[in-house]
CSV table of C-alpha atoms in Angstrom, one decimal:
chain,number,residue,atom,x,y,z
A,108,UNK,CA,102.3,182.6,47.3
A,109,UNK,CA,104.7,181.4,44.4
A,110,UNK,CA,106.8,184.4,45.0
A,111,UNK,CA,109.7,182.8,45.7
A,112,UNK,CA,109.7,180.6,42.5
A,113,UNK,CA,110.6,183.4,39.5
A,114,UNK,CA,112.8,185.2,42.2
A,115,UNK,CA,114.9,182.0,42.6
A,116,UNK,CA,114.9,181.5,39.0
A,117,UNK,CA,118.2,183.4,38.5
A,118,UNK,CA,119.9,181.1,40.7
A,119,UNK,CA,120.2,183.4,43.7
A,120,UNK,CA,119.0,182.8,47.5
A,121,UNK,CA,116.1,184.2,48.7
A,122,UNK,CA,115.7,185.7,52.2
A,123,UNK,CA,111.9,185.2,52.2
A,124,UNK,CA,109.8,183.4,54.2
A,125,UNK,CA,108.0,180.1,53.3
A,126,UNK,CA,105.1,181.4,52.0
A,127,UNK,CA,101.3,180.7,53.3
A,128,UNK,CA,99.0,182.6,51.3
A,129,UNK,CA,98.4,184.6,48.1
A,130,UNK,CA,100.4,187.1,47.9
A,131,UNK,CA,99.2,190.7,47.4
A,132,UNK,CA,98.6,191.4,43.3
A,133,UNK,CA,98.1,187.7,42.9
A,134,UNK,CA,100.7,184.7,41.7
A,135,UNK,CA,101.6,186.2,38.9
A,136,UNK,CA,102.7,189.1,40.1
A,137,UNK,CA,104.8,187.7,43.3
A,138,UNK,CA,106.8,185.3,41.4
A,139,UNK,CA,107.7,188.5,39.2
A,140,UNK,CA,108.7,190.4,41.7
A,141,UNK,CA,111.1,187.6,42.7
A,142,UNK,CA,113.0,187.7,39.6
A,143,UNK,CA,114.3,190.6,40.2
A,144,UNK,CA,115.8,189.8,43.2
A,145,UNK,CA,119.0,189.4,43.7
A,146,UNK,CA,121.1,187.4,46.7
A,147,UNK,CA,124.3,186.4,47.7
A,148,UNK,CA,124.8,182.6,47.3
A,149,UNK,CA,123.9,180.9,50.1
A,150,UNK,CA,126.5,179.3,53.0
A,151,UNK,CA,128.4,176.0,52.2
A,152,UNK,CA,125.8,174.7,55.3
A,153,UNK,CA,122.8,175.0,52.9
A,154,UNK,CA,124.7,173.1,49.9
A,155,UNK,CA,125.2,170.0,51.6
A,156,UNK,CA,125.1,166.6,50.1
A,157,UNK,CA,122.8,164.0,50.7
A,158,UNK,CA,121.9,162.7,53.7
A,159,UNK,CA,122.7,159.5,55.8
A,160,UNK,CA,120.3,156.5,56.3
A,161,UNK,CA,120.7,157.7,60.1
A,162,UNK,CA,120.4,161.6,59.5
A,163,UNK,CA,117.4,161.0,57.0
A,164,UNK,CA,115.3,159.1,60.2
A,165,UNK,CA,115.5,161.8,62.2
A,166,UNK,CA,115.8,164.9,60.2
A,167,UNK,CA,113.4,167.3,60.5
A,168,UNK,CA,112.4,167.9,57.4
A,169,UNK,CA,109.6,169.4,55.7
A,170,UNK,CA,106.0,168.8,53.5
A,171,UNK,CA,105.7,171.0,50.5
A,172,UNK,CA,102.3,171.4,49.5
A,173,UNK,CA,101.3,173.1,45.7
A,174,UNK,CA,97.7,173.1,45.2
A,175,UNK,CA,96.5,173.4,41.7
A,176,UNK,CA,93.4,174.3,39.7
A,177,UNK,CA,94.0,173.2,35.8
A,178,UNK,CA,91.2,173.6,33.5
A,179,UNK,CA,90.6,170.1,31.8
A,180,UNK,CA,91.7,170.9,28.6
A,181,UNK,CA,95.0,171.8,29.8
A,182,UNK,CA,95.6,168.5,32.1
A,183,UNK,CA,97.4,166.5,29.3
A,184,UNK,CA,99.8,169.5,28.7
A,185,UNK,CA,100.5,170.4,33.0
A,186,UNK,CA,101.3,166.3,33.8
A,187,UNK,CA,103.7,166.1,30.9
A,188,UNK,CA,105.6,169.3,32.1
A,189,UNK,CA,105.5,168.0,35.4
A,190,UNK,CA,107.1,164.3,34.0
A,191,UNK,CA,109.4,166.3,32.8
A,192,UNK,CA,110.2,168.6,36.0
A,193,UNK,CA,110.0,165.9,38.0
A,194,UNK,CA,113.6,164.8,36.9
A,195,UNK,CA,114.9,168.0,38.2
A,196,UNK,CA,113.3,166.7,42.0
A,197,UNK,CA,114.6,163.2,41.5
A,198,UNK,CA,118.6,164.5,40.4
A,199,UNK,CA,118.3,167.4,43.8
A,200,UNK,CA,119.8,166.1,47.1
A,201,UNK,CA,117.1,168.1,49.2
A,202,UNK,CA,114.1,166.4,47.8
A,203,UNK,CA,113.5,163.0,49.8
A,204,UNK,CA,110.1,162.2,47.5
A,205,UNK,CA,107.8,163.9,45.6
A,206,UNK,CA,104.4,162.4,44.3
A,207,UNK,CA,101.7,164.6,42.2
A,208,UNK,CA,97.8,163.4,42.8
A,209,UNK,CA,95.0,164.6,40.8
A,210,UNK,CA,91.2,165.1,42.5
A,211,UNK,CA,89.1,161.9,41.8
A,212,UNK,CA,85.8,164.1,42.4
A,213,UNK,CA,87.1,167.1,40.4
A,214,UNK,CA,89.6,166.3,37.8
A,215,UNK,CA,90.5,170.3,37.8
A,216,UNK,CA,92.1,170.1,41.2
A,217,UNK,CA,95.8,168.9,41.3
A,218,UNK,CA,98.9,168.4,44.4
A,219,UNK,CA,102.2,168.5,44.5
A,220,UNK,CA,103.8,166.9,47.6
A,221,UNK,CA,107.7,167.6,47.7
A,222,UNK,CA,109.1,166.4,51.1
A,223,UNK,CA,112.5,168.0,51.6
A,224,UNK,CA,115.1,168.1,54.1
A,225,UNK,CA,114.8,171.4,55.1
A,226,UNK,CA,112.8,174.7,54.8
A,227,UNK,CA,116.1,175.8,54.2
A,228,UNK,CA,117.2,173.3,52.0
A,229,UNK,CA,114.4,173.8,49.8
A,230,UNK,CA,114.6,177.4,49.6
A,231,UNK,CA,118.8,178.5,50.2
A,232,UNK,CA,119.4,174.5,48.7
A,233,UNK,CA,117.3,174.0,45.6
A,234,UNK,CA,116.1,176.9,44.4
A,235,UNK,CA,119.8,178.4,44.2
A,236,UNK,CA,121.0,175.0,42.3
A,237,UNK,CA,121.5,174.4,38.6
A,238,UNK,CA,118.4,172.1,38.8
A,239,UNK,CA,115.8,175.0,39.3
A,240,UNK,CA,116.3,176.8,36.3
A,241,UNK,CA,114.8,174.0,34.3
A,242,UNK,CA,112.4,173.0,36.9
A,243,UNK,CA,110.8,176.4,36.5
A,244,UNK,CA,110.4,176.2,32.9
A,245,UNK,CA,108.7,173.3,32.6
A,246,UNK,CA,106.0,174.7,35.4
A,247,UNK,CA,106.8,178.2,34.5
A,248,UNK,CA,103.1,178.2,32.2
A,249,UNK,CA,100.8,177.1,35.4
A,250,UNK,CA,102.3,179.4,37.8
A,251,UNK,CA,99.0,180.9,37.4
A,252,UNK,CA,97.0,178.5,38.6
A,253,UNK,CA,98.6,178.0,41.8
A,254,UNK,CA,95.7,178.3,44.7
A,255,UNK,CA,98.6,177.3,47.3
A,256,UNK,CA,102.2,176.7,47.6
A,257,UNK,CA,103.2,175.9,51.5
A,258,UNK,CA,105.2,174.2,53.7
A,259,UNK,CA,104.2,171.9,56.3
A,260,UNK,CA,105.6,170.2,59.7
A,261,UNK,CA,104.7,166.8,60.7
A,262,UNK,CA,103.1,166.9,63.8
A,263,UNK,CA,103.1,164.0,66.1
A,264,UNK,CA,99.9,162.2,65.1
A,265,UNK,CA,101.0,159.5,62.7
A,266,UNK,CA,101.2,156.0,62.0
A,267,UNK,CA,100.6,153.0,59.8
A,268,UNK,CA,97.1,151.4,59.5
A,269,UNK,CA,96.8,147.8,59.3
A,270,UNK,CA,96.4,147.3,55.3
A,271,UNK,CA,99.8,145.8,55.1
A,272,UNK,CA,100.5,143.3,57.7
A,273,UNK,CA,103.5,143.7,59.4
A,274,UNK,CA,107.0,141.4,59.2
A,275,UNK,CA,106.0,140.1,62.5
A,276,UNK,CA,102.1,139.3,61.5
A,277,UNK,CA,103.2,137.7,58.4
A,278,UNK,CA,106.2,135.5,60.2
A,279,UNK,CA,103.5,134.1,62.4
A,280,UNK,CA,104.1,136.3,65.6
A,281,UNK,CA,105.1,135.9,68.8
A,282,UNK,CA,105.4,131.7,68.4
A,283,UNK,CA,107.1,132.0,64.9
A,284,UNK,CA,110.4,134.3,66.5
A,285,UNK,CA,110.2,131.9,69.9
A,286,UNK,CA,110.7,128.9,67.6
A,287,UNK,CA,113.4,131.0,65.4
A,288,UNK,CA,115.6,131.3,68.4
A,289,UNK,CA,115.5,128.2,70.4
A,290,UNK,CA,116.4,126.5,66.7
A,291,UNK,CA,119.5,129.3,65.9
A,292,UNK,CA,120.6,129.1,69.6
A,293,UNK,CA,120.6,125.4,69.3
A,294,UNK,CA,123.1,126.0,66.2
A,295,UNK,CA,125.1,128.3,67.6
A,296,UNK,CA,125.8,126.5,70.4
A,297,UNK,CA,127.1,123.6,68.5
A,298,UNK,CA,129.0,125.4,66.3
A,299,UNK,CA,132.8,126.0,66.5
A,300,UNK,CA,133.1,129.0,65.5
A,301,UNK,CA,130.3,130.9,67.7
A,302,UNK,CA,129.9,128.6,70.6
A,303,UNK,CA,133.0,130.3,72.2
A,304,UNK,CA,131.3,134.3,71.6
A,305,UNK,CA,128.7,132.7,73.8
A,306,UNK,CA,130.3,130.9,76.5
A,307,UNK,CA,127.9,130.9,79.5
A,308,UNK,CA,124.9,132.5,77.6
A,309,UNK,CA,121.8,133.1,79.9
A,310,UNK,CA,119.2,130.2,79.8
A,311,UNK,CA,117.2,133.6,79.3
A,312,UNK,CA,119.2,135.0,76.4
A,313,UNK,CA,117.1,133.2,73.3
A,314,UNK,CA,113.9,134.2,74.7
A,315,UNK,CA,114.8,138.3,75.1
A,316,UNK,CA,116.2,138.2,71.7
A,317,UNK,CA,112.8,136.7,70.4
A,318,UNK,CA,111.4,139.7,71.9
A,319,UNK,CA,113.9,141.9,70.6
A,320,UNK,CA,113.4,140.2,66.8
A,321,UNK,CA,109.7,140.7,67.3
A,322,UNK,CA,109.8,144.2,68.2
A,323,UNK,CA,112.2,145.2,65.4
A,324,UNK,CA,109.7,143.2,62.4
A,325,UNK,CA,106.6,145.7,63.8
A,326,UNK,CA,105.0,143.3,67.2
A,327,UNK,CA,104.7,144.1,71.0
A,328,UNK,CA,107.0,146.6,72.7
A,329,UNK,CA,108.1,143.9,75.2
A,330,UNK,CA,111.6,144.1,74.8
A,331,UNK,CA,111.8,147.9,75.5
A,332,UNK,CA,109.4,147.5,78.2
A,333,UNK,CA,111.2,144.4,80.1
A,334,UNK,CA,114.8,145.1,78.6
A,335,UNK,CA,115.5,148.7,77.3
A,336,UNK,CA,115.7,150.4,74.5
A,337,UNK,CA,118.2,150.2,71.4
A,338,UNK,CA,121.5,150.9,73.4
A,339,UNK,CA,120.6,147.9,75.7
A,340,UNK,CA,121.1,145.8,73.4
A,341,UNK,CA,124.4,147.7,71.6
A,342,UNK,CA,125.9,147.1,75.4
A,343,UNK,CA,125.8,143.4,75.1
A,344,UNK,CA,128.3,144.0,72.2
A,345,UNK,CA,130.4,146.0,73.3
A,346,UNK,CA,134.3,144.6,73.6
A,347,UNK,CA,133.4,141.0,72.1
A,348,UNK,CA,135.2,141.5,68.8
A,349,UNK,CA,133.3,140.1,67.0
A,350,UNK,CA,135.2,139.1,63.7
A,351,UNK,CA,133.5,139.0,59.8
A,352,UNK,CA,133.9,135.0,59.8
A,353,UNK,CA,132.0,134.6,63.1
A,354,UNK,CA,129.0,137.0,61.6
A,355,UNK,CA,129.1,135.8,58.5
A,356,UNK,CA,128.4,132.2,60.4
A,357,UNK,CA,125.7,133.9,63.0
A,358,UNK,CA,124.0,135.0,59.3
A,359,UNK,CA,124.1,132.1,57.7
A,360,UNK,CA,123.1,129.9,60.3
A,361,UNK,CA,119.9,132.4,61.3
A,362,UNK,CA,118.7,131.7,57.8
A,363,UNK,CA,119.1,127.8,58.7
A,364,UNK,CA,116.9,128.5,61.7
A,365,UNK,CA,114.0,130.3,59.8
A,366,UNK,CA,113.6,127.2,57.7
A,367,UNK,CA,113.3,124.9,60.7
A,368,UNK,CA,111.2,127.1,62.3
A,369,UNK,CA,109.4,127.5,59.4
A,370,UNK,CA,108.9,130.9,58.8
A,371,UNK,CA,107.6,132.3,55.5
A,372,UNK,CA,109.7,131.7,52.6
A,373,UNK,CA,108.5,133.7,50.3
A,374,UNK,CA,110.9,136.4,48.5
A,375,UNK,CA,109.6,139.5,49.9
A,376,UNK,CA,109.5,138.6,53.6
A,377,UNK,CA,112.9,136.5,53.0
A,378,UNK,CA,114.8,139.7,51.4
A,379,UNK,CA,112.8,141.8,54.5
A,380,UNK,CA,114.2,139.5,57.1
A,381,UNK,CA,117.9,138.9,55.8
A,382,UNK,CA,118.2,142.7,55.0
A,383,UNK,CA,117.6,143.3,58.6
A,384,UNK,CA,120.5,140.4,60.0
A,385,UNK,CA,122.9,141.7,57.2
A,386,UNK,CA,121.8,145.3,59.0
A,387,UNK,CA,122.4,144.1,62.7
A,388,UNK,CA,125.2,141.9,62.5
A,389,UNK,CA,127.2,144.6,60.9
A,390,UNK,CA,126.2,147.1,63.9
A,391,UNK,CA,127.1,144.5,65.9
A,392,UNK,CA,130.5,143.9,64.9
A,393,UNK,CA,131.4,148.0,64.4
A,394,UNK,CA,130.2,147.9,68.5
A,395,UNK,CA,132.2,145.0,69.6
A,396,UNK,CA,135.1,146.5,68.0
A,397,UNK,CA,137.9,148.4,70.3
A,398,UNK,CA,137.3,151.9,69.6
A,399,UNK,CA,133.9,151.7,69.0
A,400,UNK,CA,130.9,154.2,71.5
A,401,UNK,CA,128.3,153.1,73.3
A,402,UNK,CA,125.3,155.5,71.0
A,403,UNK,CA,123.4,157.7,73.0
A,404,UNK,CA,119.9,156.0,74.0
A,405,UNK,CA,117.8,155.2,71.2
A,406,UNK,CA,114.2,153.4,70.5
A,407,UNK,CA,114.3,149.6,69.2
A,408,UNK,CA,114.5,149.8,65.6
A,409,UNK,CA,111.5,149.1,63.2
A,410,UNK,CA,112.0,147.3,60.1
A,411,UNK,CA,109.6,147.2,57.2
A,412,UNK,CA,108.9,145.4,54.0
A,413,UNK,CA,110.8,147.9,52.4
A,414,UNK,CA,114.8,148.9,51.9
A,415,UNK,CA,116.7,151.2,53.9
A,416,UNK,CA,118.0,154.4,52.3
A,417,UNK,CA,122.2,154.3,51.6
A,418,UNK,CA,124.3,155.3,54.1
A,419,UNK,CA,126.6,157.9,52.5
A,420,UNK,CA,128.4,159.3,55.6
């Protein structure tokens, strides 16, 4: 089970699988055994750097689980050493998030969940970098009391429940983004700058992007079920060249449009919604642009109350 903690201790790569079980001679024993391994350092493909907002979305990454039974005495000692551990998680470019939950029925009974990138990166990545060493010794004293230490695949049951209402609920739905666009469309239209960009603009244009705006905040697939999907939309951009005055303007004048139309002004759903136009005009002006690609086909993006992660490609 936590044989390939001690092993990885030295700093070298282990060939081993993830493990799923108690290994034979118990915990203890495995994770001794590994420290007396020795590997050759891992490929340059296992030390990469951190991901991309895009290559984050759809990694494939992976749900460590470490289940542990601390006797109560002990629990004030194990969370400090893991607050202290835990800085060695936050500093590692394979770890996305981490979070460690106690048992409300039996306060004994502790997880560990560690998403990381990869399998790999968790095993070749991590466990070979200068960060493990010192994530080991602060755990190093509960190996012991490790009843499971796995690795887990999401599968393709998942979703949000309904406890936090979604940007499109909390705008006011479909009626709040119909009176959004029929205001900003108004503007634009009258406005020097970007009444030319849309010369002979579909009477039909404001109300697909009200289903496209509504989609995106978390509300009916319409758009992808009437329209298309995300590269639809990308195609209406393409050769415009669009320039940074002319989005600046389409931004500013949105945020005019959601006070007419009177959606919520509130900070949260405010920073939400301009986070989003900051997002989309800026794709929209990298597509208009002469050397830009039409992206493979692609879902309708969903935005939530939080931030994206940084794109550092």
């Amino acid at each position: 089970m936590g044989a390939q903690l001690e092993r990885a201790g030295n700093g070298r790569a282990s060939p081993a699988r993830p493990s799923v079980g108690p290994a034979p001679g118990g915990v203890s024993c495995a994770l001794s055994e590994h420290a007396a391994e020795q590997q050759p350092p891992p490929p340059p493909s296992c030390l990469r750097g951190p991901m991309t907002a895009a290559e984050t979305a759809s990694a494939p990454t992976t749900v460590e689980y470490i289940r542990y039974r601390i006797p109560e005495d002990r629990s004030a000692e194990f969370l400090a050493a893991y607050s202290r551990a835990a800085r060695q998680l936050a500093e590692s470019p394979h770890c996305v998030d981490y979070e460690l939950a106690r048992c409300e029925e039996d306060f004994e009974h502790f997880i560990l969940r560690i998403t990381w990138t990869s399998t790999e990166d968790h095993l070749q990545g991590f466990r070979t970098s200068d960060l493990f060493p010192a994530f080991l010794a602060e755990i190093r004293p509960f190996i012991k009391d490790i009843d499971e230490m796995r690795h887990y695949k999401a599968t393709s049951v998942r979703g949000a429940g309904s406890a936090v209402p979604t940007l499109y609920e909390w705008a006011g739905g479909a009626e709040a983004f119909a009176r959004l666009t029929e205001a900003f469309y108004t503007k634009v239209l009258a406005d020097d700058l970007l009444a030319p960009v849309f010369a002979g603009l579909a009477p039909e244009h404001a109300e697909h992007v009200a289903l496209w705006l509504a989609e995106v905040f978390g509300g009916p697939q319409t758009y992808s079920a009437t329209q298309g999907g995300h590269s639809h939309m990308v195609a209406k951009h393409i050769g415009r060249d669009i320039s940074e005055p002319q989005r600046r303007r389409w931004v500013n004048l949105i945020q005019d449009a959601a006070d007419e139309a009177g959606l919520p002004t509130d900070a949260e759903f405010r920073s939400a919604f301009l986070a989003y136009v900051e997002w989309g005009t800026r794709l929209a002006v990298y597509f208009s642009g002469p050397d830009a690609k039409p992206p493979a086909e692609q879902p309708v993006p969903k935005w939530g109350w939080g931030a994206a992660p940084p794109y550092q490609g």
